């Protein structure tokens, strides 16, 4: 069964695609898809670029053109919940588009004609992602020197709601509004809920993991690029490298 690992940006899966055997790079829909085998299993690595449309386009291509039968998103997010700190890992249980608003025709956040605002992560795939993360421990994914440089104290693993929208949240008052409206949201990013919707349409299992690069506040535009360059790839290599061998063939 072909597994796809999807991220928005190259740094979020740096050093993974080069580990594929029989690697072939296929250009499709203005994107490069890395197709190969990971210890014998068919695996694809793909980059969506940023935002919900780009992510949905890439997810549809993974499924329709490349035959992906499970998709795992790995990348960064801004922490929203007070317990979710920079360096922590959030594994999605549900996904919601926080900028979806067709009210008063449909309730706020509901995706019109789906009868729902939230799309659930695949339970089995998510259980394996949680097992991989817990077997590593959030702290073990990052070396001690990087932890010190980024001021990361005892990173933790969380499981809960991830929210997506076409906005990089960089104001504390906007983050506060999101927290008030969606108190169970753990973190905010720009792609996972779109991929969850595409996977729902195709009946393809989906799971997502996000490492927390910033707190979605005025510091986010500084914290995010630094984390992206120095930490994102280290965490992705550790977690995805641990997850792939756990997946059923
Ligand atoms: N991804 C990482 N940080 C983010 C933020 N603050 N807003 C949206 N997406 C993000």
Coordinates of N, CA and C and ligand atoms in Angstrom, one line a residue:
X1 N 0.9 -1.2 0.0 CA 0.0 0.0 0.0 C 0.9 1.2 0.0
X2 N 0.6 2.2 -0.9 CA 1.5 3.3 -1.0 C 1.2 4.4 0.0
X3 N 2.2 4.8 0.7 CA 2.1 5.8 1.8 C 2.7 7.1 1.2
X4 N 2.0 8.2 1.4 CA 2.5 9.5 1.0 C 2.8 10.3 2.2
X5 N 4.0 11.0 2.2 CA 4.3 11.9 3.3 C 4.3 13.3 2.7
X6 N 3.5 14.1 3.2 CA 3.2 15.5 2.6 C 3.6 16.5 3.6
X7 N 4.3 17.6 3.0 CA 4.6 18.8 3.8 C 4.4 20.0 3.0
X8 N 4.3 21.2 3.6 CA 4.1 22.4 2.8 C 5.5 22.8 2.2
X9 N 6.5 22.7 3.0 CA 7.8 23.3 2.6 C 8.9 22.3 2.7
X10 N 10.0 22.4 1.8 CA 11.0 21.4 1.8 C 11.7 21.2 3.2
X11 N 11.9 22.2 4.0 CA 12.6 22.1 5.3 C 11.8 21.2 6.2
X12 N 10.4 21.1 6.0 CA 9.6 20.3 6.9 C 9.7 18.8 6.6
X13 N 10.4 18.4 5.6 CA 10.7 17.0 5.4 C 12.1 16.8 4.8
X14 N 13.0 17.7 5.3 CA 14.4 17.7 4.7 C 15.1 16.4 5.1
X15 N 15.8 15.9 4.1 CA 16.6 14.7 4.3 C 15.9 13.4 4.3
X16 N 14.6 13.4 4.0 CA 13.8 12.2 4.0 C 13.7 11.6 2.6
X17 N 13.4 12.4 1.6 CA 13.2 11.8 0.2 C 14.5 11.1 -0.3
X18 N 15.7 11.7 0.1 CA 16.9 11.2 -0.4 C 17.2 9.8 0.1
X19 N 16.4 9.4 1.2 CA 16.6 8.0 1.7 C 15.8 7.0 1.0
X20 N 15.0 7.4 0.0 CA 14.2 6.4 -0.7 C 15.1 5.6 -1.6
X21 N 14.8 4.3 -1.8 CA 15.5 3.4 -2.8 C 14.7 3.5 -4.1
X22 N 15.3 3.3 -5.2 CA 14.7 3.4 -6.5 C 14.0 4.7 -6.7
X23 N 14.7 5.8 -6.2 CA 14.0 7.1 -6.2 C 13.9 7.6 -7.6
X24 N 12.6 8.1 -7.9 CA 12.3 8.7 -9.2 C 11.6 10.0 -8.8
X25 N 12.0 11.1 -9.5 CA 11.3 12.4 -9.3 C 10.4 12.6 -10.4
X26 N 9.1 12.7 -10.2 CA 8.1 12.9 -11.2 C 7.5 14.3 -11.1
X27 N 7.6 15.1 -12.2 CA 7.0 16.4 -12.2 C 5.5 16.3 -12.6
X28 N 4.6 16.8 -11.8 CA 3.2 16.7 -12.1 C 2.5 17.9 -11.4
X29 N 1.6 18.5 -12.1 CA 0.8 19.7 -11.5 C 1.8 20.7 -10.9
X30 N 2.9 21.0 -11.6 CA 3.8 22.0 -11.2 C 4.5 21.7 -9.9
X31 N 4.6 20.4 -9.6 CA 5.2 20.0 -8.3 C 6.1 18.8 -8.6
X32 N 7.1 18.6 -7.7 CA 8.0 17.4 -7.8 C 7.5 16.4 -6.8
X33 N 7.2 15.2 -7.3 CA 6.8 14.0 -6.4 C 8.0 13.1 -6.4
X34 N 8.5 12.7 -5.2 CA 9.5 11.8 -5.0 C 8.9 10.4 -4.7
X35 N 9.2 9.5 -5.7 CA 8.5 8.2 -5.7 C 9.6 7.2 -5.5
X36 N 9.4 6.3 -4.6 CA 10.4 5.2 -4.3 C 10.0 4.2 -3.3
X37 N 11.0 3.5 -2.7 CA 10.7 2.5 -1.7 C 11.5 2.8 -0.5
X38 N 10.8 2.6 0.7 CA 11.4 2.8 2.0 C 11.5 1.4 2.6
X39 N 12.7 0.8 2.6 CA 12.9 -0.6 3.1 C 11.8 -1.5 2.5
X40 N 11.7 -1.4 1.1 CA 10.8 -2.3 0.4 C 9.4 -1.8 0.2
X41 N 8.9 -0.8 1.0 CA 7.5 -0.4 0.9 C 7.4 0.8 0.0
X42 N 6.3 0.9 -0.8 CA 6.2 2.1 -1.7 C 5.8 3.3 -0.9
X43 N 6.7 4.3 -1.1 CA 6.5 5.6 -0.3 C 6.7 6.8 -1.3
X44 N 5.9 7.8 -1.1 CA 6.0 9.0 -1.9 C 6.3 10.2 -0.9
X45 N 7.1 11.1 -1.3 CA 7.3 12.4 -0.6 C 6.8 13.5 -1.5
X46 N 6.0 14.4 -1.0 CA 5.6 15.5 -1.8 C 5.5 16.8 -1.0
X47 N 5.6 17.9 -1.7 CA 5.6 19.3 -1.1 C 4.4 20.0 -1.7
X48 N 3.5 20.5 -0.8 CA 2.3 21.2 -1.3 C 2.5 22.6 -1.6
X49 N 3.5 23.2 -1.0 CA 3.6 24.7 -0.8 C 2.5 25.1 0.2
X50 N 2.3 26.4 0.4 CA 1.6 26.9 1.6 C 0.1 27.1 1.2
X51 N -0.8 26.8 2.1 CA -2.2 27.1 2.0 C -3.1 26.0 1.6
X52 N -4.4 26.2 1.8 CA -5.4 25.1 1.7 C -5.5 24.6 0.2
X53 N -5.6 25.6 -0.7 CA -5.8 25.1 -2.1 C -4.6 24.3 -2.6
X54 N -3.4 24.8 -2.3 CA -2.2 24.1 -2.8 C -2.1 22.8 -2.1
X55 N -2.5 22.7 -0.9 CA -2.5 21.4 -0.2 C -3.5 20.4 -0.8
X56 N -4.7 20.9 -1.1 CA -5.8 20.1 -1.6 C -5.4 19.6 -3.0
X57 N -4.8 20.5 -3.8 CA -4.3 20.1 -5.2 C -3.3 18.9 -5.1
X58 N -2.4 19.1 -4.1 CA -1.3 18.1 -4.0 C -1.9 16.8 -3.5
X59 N -2.8 16.9 -2.5 CA -3.4 15.6 -2.0 C -4.2 14.9 -3.1
X60 N -4.9 15.6 -3.9 CA -5.7 15.0 -5.0 C -4.8 14.3 -5.9
X61 N -3.6 15.0 -6.3 CA -2.7 14.4 -7.2 C -2.1 13.1 -6.6
X62 N -1.7 13.2 -5.3 CA -1.2 12.0 -4.6 C -2.1 10.8 -4.7
X63 N -3.4 11.0 -4.6 CA -4.3 9.9 -4.6 C -4.6 9.5 -6.0
X64 N -4.9 10.4 -6.9 CA -5.4 10.1 -8.2 C -4.3 9.7 -9.2
X65 N -3.2 10.4 -9.1 CA -2.1 10.2 -10.1 C -1.1 9.2 -9.6
X66 N -0.8 9.2 -8.3 CA 0.2 8.4 -7.7 C -0.3 7.2 -6.9
X67 N -1.6 7.1 -6.7 CA -2.1 5.9 -6.0 C -1.8 5.9 -4.5
X68 N -1.7 7.0 -3.9 CA -1.5 7.0 -2.4 C -2.7 6.5 -1.7
X69 N -2.5 5.5 -0.8 CA -3.6 4.9 -0.1 C -3.6 5.3 1.4
X70 N -2.6 6.1 1.8 CA -2.6 6.7 3.1 C -1.7 8.0 3.0
X71 N -2.2 9.0 3.7 CA -1.4 10.3 3.6 C -1.1 10.7 5.1
X72 N 0.2 11.1 5.3 CA 0.6 11.6 6.6 C 1.2 13.0 6.3
X73 N 0.6 14.0 7.0 CA 1.2 15.4 6.8 C 2.1 15.6 8.0
X74 N 3.3 16.2 7.6 CA 4.2 16.5 8.7 C 4.7 18.0 8.4
X75 N 4.7 18.8 9.5 CA 5.1 20.2 9.3 C 5.1 20.9 10.6
X76 N 5.0 22.3 10.5 CA 5.0 23.1 11.7 C 3.7 23.8 11.9
X77 N 3.5 24.3 13.1 CA 2.2 25.0 13.4 C 2.5 26.0 14.5
X78 N 1.6 26.9 14.7 CA 1.6 27.9 15.8 C 0.8 27.4 16.9
X79 N 1.4 27.4 18.1 CA 0.6 26.9 19.3 C -0.5 27.9 19.7
X80 N -1.6 27.3 20.0 CA -2.8 28.2 20.4 C -3.1 27.9 21.9
X81 N -3.3 26.6 22.2 CA -3.7 26.3 23.6 C -2.6 26.6 24.5
X82 N -2.9 27.1 25.7 CA -1.9 27.6 26.7 C -0.9 26.5 27.0
X83 N -1.3 25.2 26.9 CA -0.3 24.1 27.3 C 0.6 23.8 26.1
X84 N 0.4 24.3 24.9 CA 1.1 23.9 23.7 C 2.3 24.9 23.5
X85 N 3.5 24.5 23.8 CA 4.6 25.4 23.7 C 5.5 25.1 22.5
X86 N 6.4 26.1 22.2 CA 7.3 25.9 21.1 C 8.2 24.7 21.4
X87 N 8.4 23.8 20.4 CA 9.1 22.6 20.6 C 8.2 21.4 20.8
X88 N 7.0 21.6 21.2 CA 6.0 20.5 21.4 C 5.6 19.9 20.1
X89 N 5.0 18.7 20.1 CA 4.5 18.0 19.0 C 3.0 17.8 19.1
X90 N 2.3 18.2 18.1 CA 0.8 18.0 18.2 C 0.4 17.0 17.1
X91 N -0.3 16.0 17.5 CA -0.8 15.0 16.5 C -2.3 15.2 16.4
X92 N -2.8 15.4 15.2 CA -4.2 15.8 15.0 C -5.2 14.7 15.3
X93 N -6.3 15.0 16.1 CA -7.4 14.0 16.2 C -8.5 14.4 15.2
X94 N -8.6 15.7 15.0 CA -9.7 16.3 14.1 C -9.0 17.5 13.5
X95 N -9.7 17.9 12.4 CA -9.2 19.0 11.6 C -10.4 19.9 11.2
X96 N -10.2 21.3 11.3 CA -11.2 22.2 11.1 C -10.6 23.4 10.3
X97 N -11.4 24.0 9.4 CA -11.0 25.2 8.6 C -11.5 26.4 9.4
X98 N -10.6 27.1 10.1 CA -11.1 28.2 10.9 C -11.5 29.4 10.1
X99 N -11.2 29.5 8.8 CA -11.7 30.6 8.0 C -12.9 30.2 7.1
X100 N -13.5 29.1 7.4 CA -14.7 28.7 6.6 C -15.9 29.4 7.3
X101 N -16.6 30.2 6.5 CA -17.8 30.9 7.1 C -18.8 31.1 6.0
X102 N -19.8 30.2 5.9 CA -20.9 30.4 4.9 C -22.1 30.7 5.7
X103 N -22.0 31.3 6.9 CA -23.1 31.7 7.7 C -23.8 32.9 7.0
X104 N -25.1 33.1 7.0 CA -26.1 32.3 7.8 C -26.6 31.1 7.0
X105 N -26.0 30.8 5.9 CA -26.6 29.7 5.1 C -26.2 28.4 5.8
X106 N -25.1 28.3 6.4 CA -24.6 27.1 7.2 C -24.0 27.6 8.5
X107 N -24.0 26.8 9.5 CA -23.3 27.2 10.7 C -21.9 27.6 10.5
X108 N -21.4 28.5 11.3 CA -20.0 28.9 11.2 C -19.1 27.7 11.3
X109 N -18.1 27.7 10.4 CA -17.1 26.6 10.3 C -17.5 25.4 9.5
X110 N -18.9 25.2 9.4 CA -19.3 24.0 8.7 C -18.9 24.1 7.2
X111 N -18.4 23.0 6.7 CA -18.1 22.9 5.3 C -19.4 22.6 4.5
X112 N -19.8 23.6 3.7 CA -21.1 23.5 3.1 C -21.3 22.2 2.4
X113 N -22.5 21.6 2.6 CA -22.9 20.3 2.0 C -22.2 19.1 2.5
X114 N -21.3 19.2 3.5 CA -20.7 18.1 4.1 C -21.4 17.8 5.5
X115 N -22.2 18.8 6.0 CA -22.9 18.6 7.2 C -21.9 18.4 8.4
X116 N -20.7 19.0 8.3 CA -19.7 18.9 9.4 C -18.7 20.0 9.2
X117 N -18.1 20.4 10.4 CA -17.0 21.3 10.4 C -15.7 20.6 10.6
X118 N -15.8 19.5 11.3 CA -14.6 18.7 11.7 C -14.4 17.4 10.9
X119 N -13.3 17.2 10.4 CA -12.9 15.9 9.8 C -12.0 15.1 10.7
X120 N -12.3 13.9 10.9 CA -11.5 13.1 11.9 C -10.3 12.5 11.2
X121 N -9.2 12.4 12.0 CA -8.0 11.7 11.6 C -8.3 10.2 11.6
X122 N -7.7 9.5 10.7 CA -7.8 8.0 10.7 C -7.2 7.5 12.0
X123 N -8.0 6.6 12.7 CA -7.7 6.2 14.1 C -6.4 5.3 14.1
X124 N -6.4 4.4 13.1 CA -5.2 3.4 13.1 C -3.9 4.1 12.8
X125 N -4.0 5.0 11.7 CA -2.8 5.7 11.3 C -2.3 6.7 12.4
X126 N -3.3 7.3 13.0 CA -2.9 8.2 14.1 C -2.4 7.5 15.3
X127 N -2.9 6.3 15.6 CA -2.4 5.6 16.7 C -0.9 5.2 16.5
X128 N -0.6 4.9 15.2 CA 0.8 4.6 14.9 C 1.7 5.8 15.0
X129 N 1.2 7.0 14.6 CA 1.9 8.2 14.7 C 2.2 8.6 16.1
X130 N 1.1 8.4 17.0 CA 1.3 8.6 18.4 C 2.3 7.7 19.0
X131 N 2.3 6.4 18.6 CA 3.2 5.4 19.1 C 4.6 5.8 18.7
X132 N 4.8 6.2 17.4 CA 6.1 6.6 17.0 C 6.6 7.8 17.8
X133 N 5.8 8.8 18.0 CA 6.2 10.0 18.7 C 6.5 9.7 20.2
X134 N 5.6 8.8 20.8 CA 5.9 8.5 22.2 C 7.1 7.6 22.4
X135 N 7.4 6.8 21.4 CA 8.6 5.9 21.5 C 9.8 6.8 21.4
X136 N 9.8 7.9 20.7 CA 10.9 8.8 20.6 C 10.9 9.7 21.8
X137 N 9.8 10.3 22.2 CA 9.7 11.3 23.1 C 10.0 12.6 22.4
X138 N 9.1 13.7 22.6 CA 9.3 14.9 21.9 C 10.7 15.5 22.2
X139 N 11.3 15.3 23.4 CA 12.6 15.8 23.7 C 13.7 15.2 22.9
X140 N 13.5 13.8 22.6 CA 14.6 13.1 21.9 C 14.7 13.4 20.5
X141 N 13.6 14.1 19.9 CA 13.6 14.4 18.5 C 14.6 15.6 18.3
X142 N 14.9 16.3 19.3 CA 15.7 17.5 19.1 C 17.0 17.4 20.0
X143 N 18.1 17.7 19.4 CA 19.4 17.5 20.2 C 19.4 18.6 21.3
X144 N 20.2 18.3 22.4 CA 20.2 19.2 23.6 C 20.7 20.6 23.2
X145 N 21.6 20.8 22.3 CA 22.1 22.1 22.0 C 21.0 22.9 21.3
X146 N 20.3 22.3 20.4 CA 19.2 23.0 19.7 C 18.1 23.4 20.8
X147 N 17.8 22.5 21.7 CA 16.9 22.7 22.7 C 17.3 24.0 23.5
X148 N 18.6 24.1 23.8 CA 19.0 25.2 24.6 C 18.9 26.5 23.8
X149 N 19.3 26.4 22.5 CA 19.3 27.6 21.7 C 17.9 28.2 21.5
X150 N 16.9 27.3 21.4 CA 15.5 27.7 21.2 C 14.8 27.8 22.5
X151 N 15.5 27.6 23.6 CA 14.8 27.7 24.9 C 13.7 26.7 25.1
X152 N 13.9 25.5 24.5 CA 12.8 24.5 24.6 C 13.0 23.7 25.9
X153 N 12.0 23.8 26.8 CA 12.1 23.1 28.1 C 11.1 21.9 28.0
X154 N 11.6 20.7 28.1 CA 10.8 19.5 28.2 C 9.7 19.5 27.2
X155 N 10.0 19.4 25.9 CA 8.9 19.4 24.9 C 7.9 18.2 25.1
X156 N 6.7 18.4 24.8 CA 5.6 17.4 25.1 C 4.9 17.0 23.8
X157 N 4.2 15.9 23.9 CA 3.4 15.4 22.8 C 1.9 15.6 23.1
X158 N 1.1 16.2 22.2 CA -0.3 16.4 22.5 C -1.1 15.8 21.3
X159 N -2.4 15.5 21.6 CA -3.3 14.9 20.6 C -4.6 15.6 20.7
X160 N -5.0 16.2 19.6 CA -6.3 17.0 19.6 C -6.5 17.7 18.3
X161 N -7.4 18.8 18.5 CA -7.8 19.5 17.3 C -6.7 20.4 16.7
X162 N -6.5 20.3 15.4 CA -5.7 21.2 14.6 C -6.6 22.0 13.7
X163 N -6.3 23.3 13.6 CA -7.2 24.2 12.8 C -6.3 24.8 11.7
X164 N -6.9 24.9 10.5 CA -6.2 25.4 9.3 C -6.9 26.6 8.7
X165 N -6.2 27.5 8.1 CA -6.8 28.6 7.4 C -5.7 29.3 6.5
X166 N -6.2 30.1 5.6 CA -5.3 30.7 4.7 C -4.8 32.0 5.3
X167 N -4.2 31.9 6.5 CA -3.7 33.1 7.2 C -2.5 32.6 8.1
X168 N -1.4 33.3 8.0 CA -0.3 33.1 8.9 C -0.6 33.9 10.1
X169 N -0.9 33.3 11.3 CA -1.4 34.0 12.4 C -0.2 34.7 13.2
X170 N -0.2 36.0 13.2 CA 1.0 36.6 13.7 C 0.6 37.8 14.6
X171 N -0.6 37.7 15.2 CA -1.1 38.7 16.2 C -1.7 38.0 17.4
X172 N -1.3 38.4 18.6 CA -1.8 37.7 19.8 C -3.3 37.9 19.9
X173 N -3.8 39.0 19.4 CA -5.3 39.2 19.6 C -6.0 38.2 18.6
X174 N -5.5 38.0 17.5 CA -6.1 37.0 16.6 C -6.0 35.6 17.1
X175 N -4.9 35.3 17.7 CA -4.7 33.9 18.3 C -5.7 33.8 19.5
X176 N -5.9 34.9 20.2 CA -6.9 34.9 21.3 C -8.3 34.7 20.8
X177 N -8.6 35.3 19.7 CA -10.0 35.1 19.1 C -10.2 33.7 18.7
X178 N -9.2 33.1 18.1 CA -9.3 31.7 17.8 C -9.5 30.8 19.0
X179 N -8.7 31.1 20.0 CA -8.8 30.3 21.3 C -10.2 30.4 21.9
X180 N -10.7 31.7 21.9 CA -12.1 31.9 22.5 C -13.1 31.1 21.7
X181 N -13.0 31.2 20.3 CA -14.1 30.6 19.5 C -13.9 29.1 19.4
X182 N -12.7 28.6 19.6 CA -12.4 27.1 19.4 C -11.5 26.7 20.6
X183 N -12.1 26.6 21.8 CA -11.2 26.4 23.0 C -10.4 25.1 23.0
X184 N -10.9 24.1 22.2 CA -10.1 22.9 22.2 C -9.1 22.8 21.1
X185 N -8.9 23.9 20.3 CA -7.9 23.9 19.3 C -6.5 24.0 19.9
X186 N -5.7 23.0 19.5 CA -4.3 23.0 20.1 C -3.3 23.9 19.3
X187 N -3.5 23.9 18.0 CA -2.5 24.6 17.1 C -3.1 25.0 15.8
X188 N -2.5 26.1 15.2 CA -3.1 26.6 13.9 C -2.0 26.5 12.9
X189 N -2.4 26.1 11.7 CA -1.5 26.0 10.5 C -2.4 26.2 9.3
X190 N -1.9 25.8 8.1 CA -2.5 26.4 6.9 C -2.9 25.3 5.9
X191 N -2.8 24.0 6.2 CA -3.0 22.9 5.2 C -3.8 21.7 5.7
X192 N -3.7 21.3 6.9 CA -4.1 19.9 7.3 C -5.6 19.7 7.0
X193 N -6.4 20.7 7.4 CA -7.9 20.5 7.3 C -8.3 20.3 5.8
X194 N -7.6 21.0 4.9 CA -7.9 20.8 3.5 C -7.5 19.4 3.0
X195 N -6.4 18.9 3.4 CA -6.0 17.5 3.1 C -7.0 16.5 3.7
X196 N -7.4 16.8 4.9 CA -8.4 15.9 5.6 C -9.7 15.8 4.7
X197 N -10.1 16.9 4.2 CA -11.3 17.0 3.4 C -11.2 16.1 2.1
X198 N -10.0 16.3 1.4 CA -9.8 15.6 0.2 C -9.7 14.1 0.5
X199 N -9.0 13.7 1.6 CA -8.9 12.3 2.0 C -10.3 11.7 2.3
X200 N -11.1 12.5 3.0 CA -12.5 12.1 3.3 C -13.2 11.8 2.0
X201 N -13.1 12.7 1.0 CA -13.8 12.5 -0.3 C -13.4 11.2 -0.9
X202 N -12.1 10.8 -0.8 CA -11.6 9.6 -1.5 C -11.5 8.4 -0.6
X203 N -11.9 8.5 0.7 CA -11.9 7.4 1.6 C -10.4 6.9 1.8
X204 N -9.5 7.9 1.9 CA -8.1 7.6 2.1 C -7.7 8.0 3.5
X205 N -7.1 7.1 4.3 CA -6.8 7.4 5.7 C -5.8 8.6 5.8
X206 N -6.0 9.4 6.7 CA -5.2 10.6 6.9 C -4.8 10.9 8.3
X207 N -3.5 11.2 8.5 CA -3.1 11.6 9.9 C -2.1 12.8 9.7
X208 N -2.0 13.6 10.7 CA -1.1 14.8 10.6 C -0.3 15.0 11.9
X209 N 0.9 15.4 11.8 CA 1.7 15.8 13.0 C 2.3 17.2 12.7
X210 N 2.2 18.0 13.7 CA 2.8 19.4 13.6 C 3.7 19.7 14.8
X211 N 4.9 20.1 14.5 CA 5.7 20.6 15.6 C 5.6 22.1 15.7
X212 N 5.6 22.5 17.0 CA 5.2 23.9 17.3 C 6.4 24.8 17.1
X213 N 6.4 25.7 16.2 CA 7.5 26.6 15.9 C 7.3 28.0 16.5
X214 N 6.1 28.3 16.9 CA 5.8 29.7 17.4 C 4.5 29.7 18.1
X215 N 4.2 30.8 18.7 CA 2.9 30.9 19.5 C 1.8 31.7 18.8
X216 N 2.0 31.8 17.4 CA 1.0 32.6 16.6 C 0.8 34.0 17.2
X217 N 1.9 34.6 17.5 CA 1.8 36.0 18.0 C 2.8 36.9 17.3
X218 N 3.1 38.1 17.8 CA 3.9 39.1 17.1 C 5.3 38.6 16.9
X219 N 5.7 37.5 17.6 CA 7.1 37.0 17.4 C 7.1 35.9 16.4
X220 N 5.9 35.5 15.9 CA 5.8 34.3 15.0 C 6.7 34.4 13.7
X221 N 6.7 35.6 13.1 CA 7.4 35.8 11.9 C 8.9 35.7 12.1
X222 N 9.4 35.8 13.3 CA 10.9 35.5 13.6 C 11.1 34.1 14.0
X223 N 10.2 33.6 14.9 CA 10.3 32.2 15.4 C 10.2 31.2 14.3
X224 N 9.2 31.4 13.4 CA 8.9 30.3 12.4 C 10.0 30.1 11.5
X225 N 10.6 31.1 10.8 CA 11.7 30.8 9.9 C 13.0 30.2 10.6
X226 N 13.3 30.6 11.8 CA 14.4 30.1 12.5 C 14.2 28.6 12.8
X227 N 13.0 28.3 13.3 CA 12.6 26.9 13.6 C 12.6 26.0 12.3
X228 N 12.1 26.6 11.3 CA 12.0 25.9 10.0 C 13.4 25.5 9.5
X229 N 14.3 26.4 9.6 CA 15.7 26.1 9.1 C 16.4 25.1 10.0
X230 N 16.2 25.3 11.4 CA 17.1 24.5 12.3 C 16.5 23.3 12.9
X231 N 15.2 23.2 13.1 CA 14.6 22.2 13.9 C 13.6 21.3 13.1
X232 N 12.9 21.9 12.1 CA 11.8 21.1 11.4 C 12.3 19.8 10.8
X233 N 13.4 19.8 10.1 CA 13.9 18.6 9.4 C 14.3 17.6 10.4
X234 N 15.0 18.0 11.5 CA 15.5 17.1 12.5 C 14.3 16.3 13.1
X235 N 13.2 17.0 13.5 CA 12.0 16.4 14.0 C 11.4 15.5 13.0
X236 N 11.2 16.0 11.8 CA 10.6 15.1 10.7 C 11.3 13.8 10.5
X237 N 12.7 13.9 10.4 CA 13.4 12.7 10.1 C 13.3 11.7 11.2
X238 N 13.3 12.2 12.5 CA 13.2 11.3 13.6 C 11.8 10.6 13.6
X239 N 10.7 11.4 13.4 CA 9.4 10.9 13.6 C 9.0 10.0 12.4
X240 N 9.2 10.6 11.2 CA 8.7 9.8 10.0 C 9.6 8.6 9.8
X241 N 10.9 8.7 10.2 CA 11.8 7.5 10.1 C 11.4 6.4 11.1
X242 N 10.7 6.8 12.2 CA 10.2 5.8 13.2 C 8.9 5.3 12.8
X243 N 8.1 6.2 12.1 CA 6.7 5.8 11.8 C 6.7 4.8 10.6
X244 N 7.5 5.0 9.6 CA 7.3 4.2 8.3 C 7.5 2.7 8.6
X245 N 8.4 2.3 9.4 CA 8.5 0.8 9.6 C 7.4 0.2 10.4
X246 N 6.6 1.1 11.1 CA 5.5 0.6 11.9 C 4.2 0.4 11.1
X247 N 4.2 1.0 9.9 CA 3.0 0.9 9.1 C 2.7 -0.5 8.5
X248 N 1.5 -1.0 8.5 CA 1.2 -2.2 7.8 C 1.6 -2.2 6.4
X249 N 2.0 -3.3 5.8 CA 2.5 -3.2 4.4 C 1.4 -2.8 3.4
Ligands
LIG1 N1 2.5 27.5 10.8 C1 3.4 27.7 11.7 N2 3.2 28.8 12.5 C2 2.0 29.3 12.0 C3 1.2 30.4 12.3 N3 1.6 31.3 13.3 N4 0.1 30.6 11.6 C4 -0.3 29.8 10.6 N5 0.4 28.7 10.3 C5 1.6 28.5 11.0

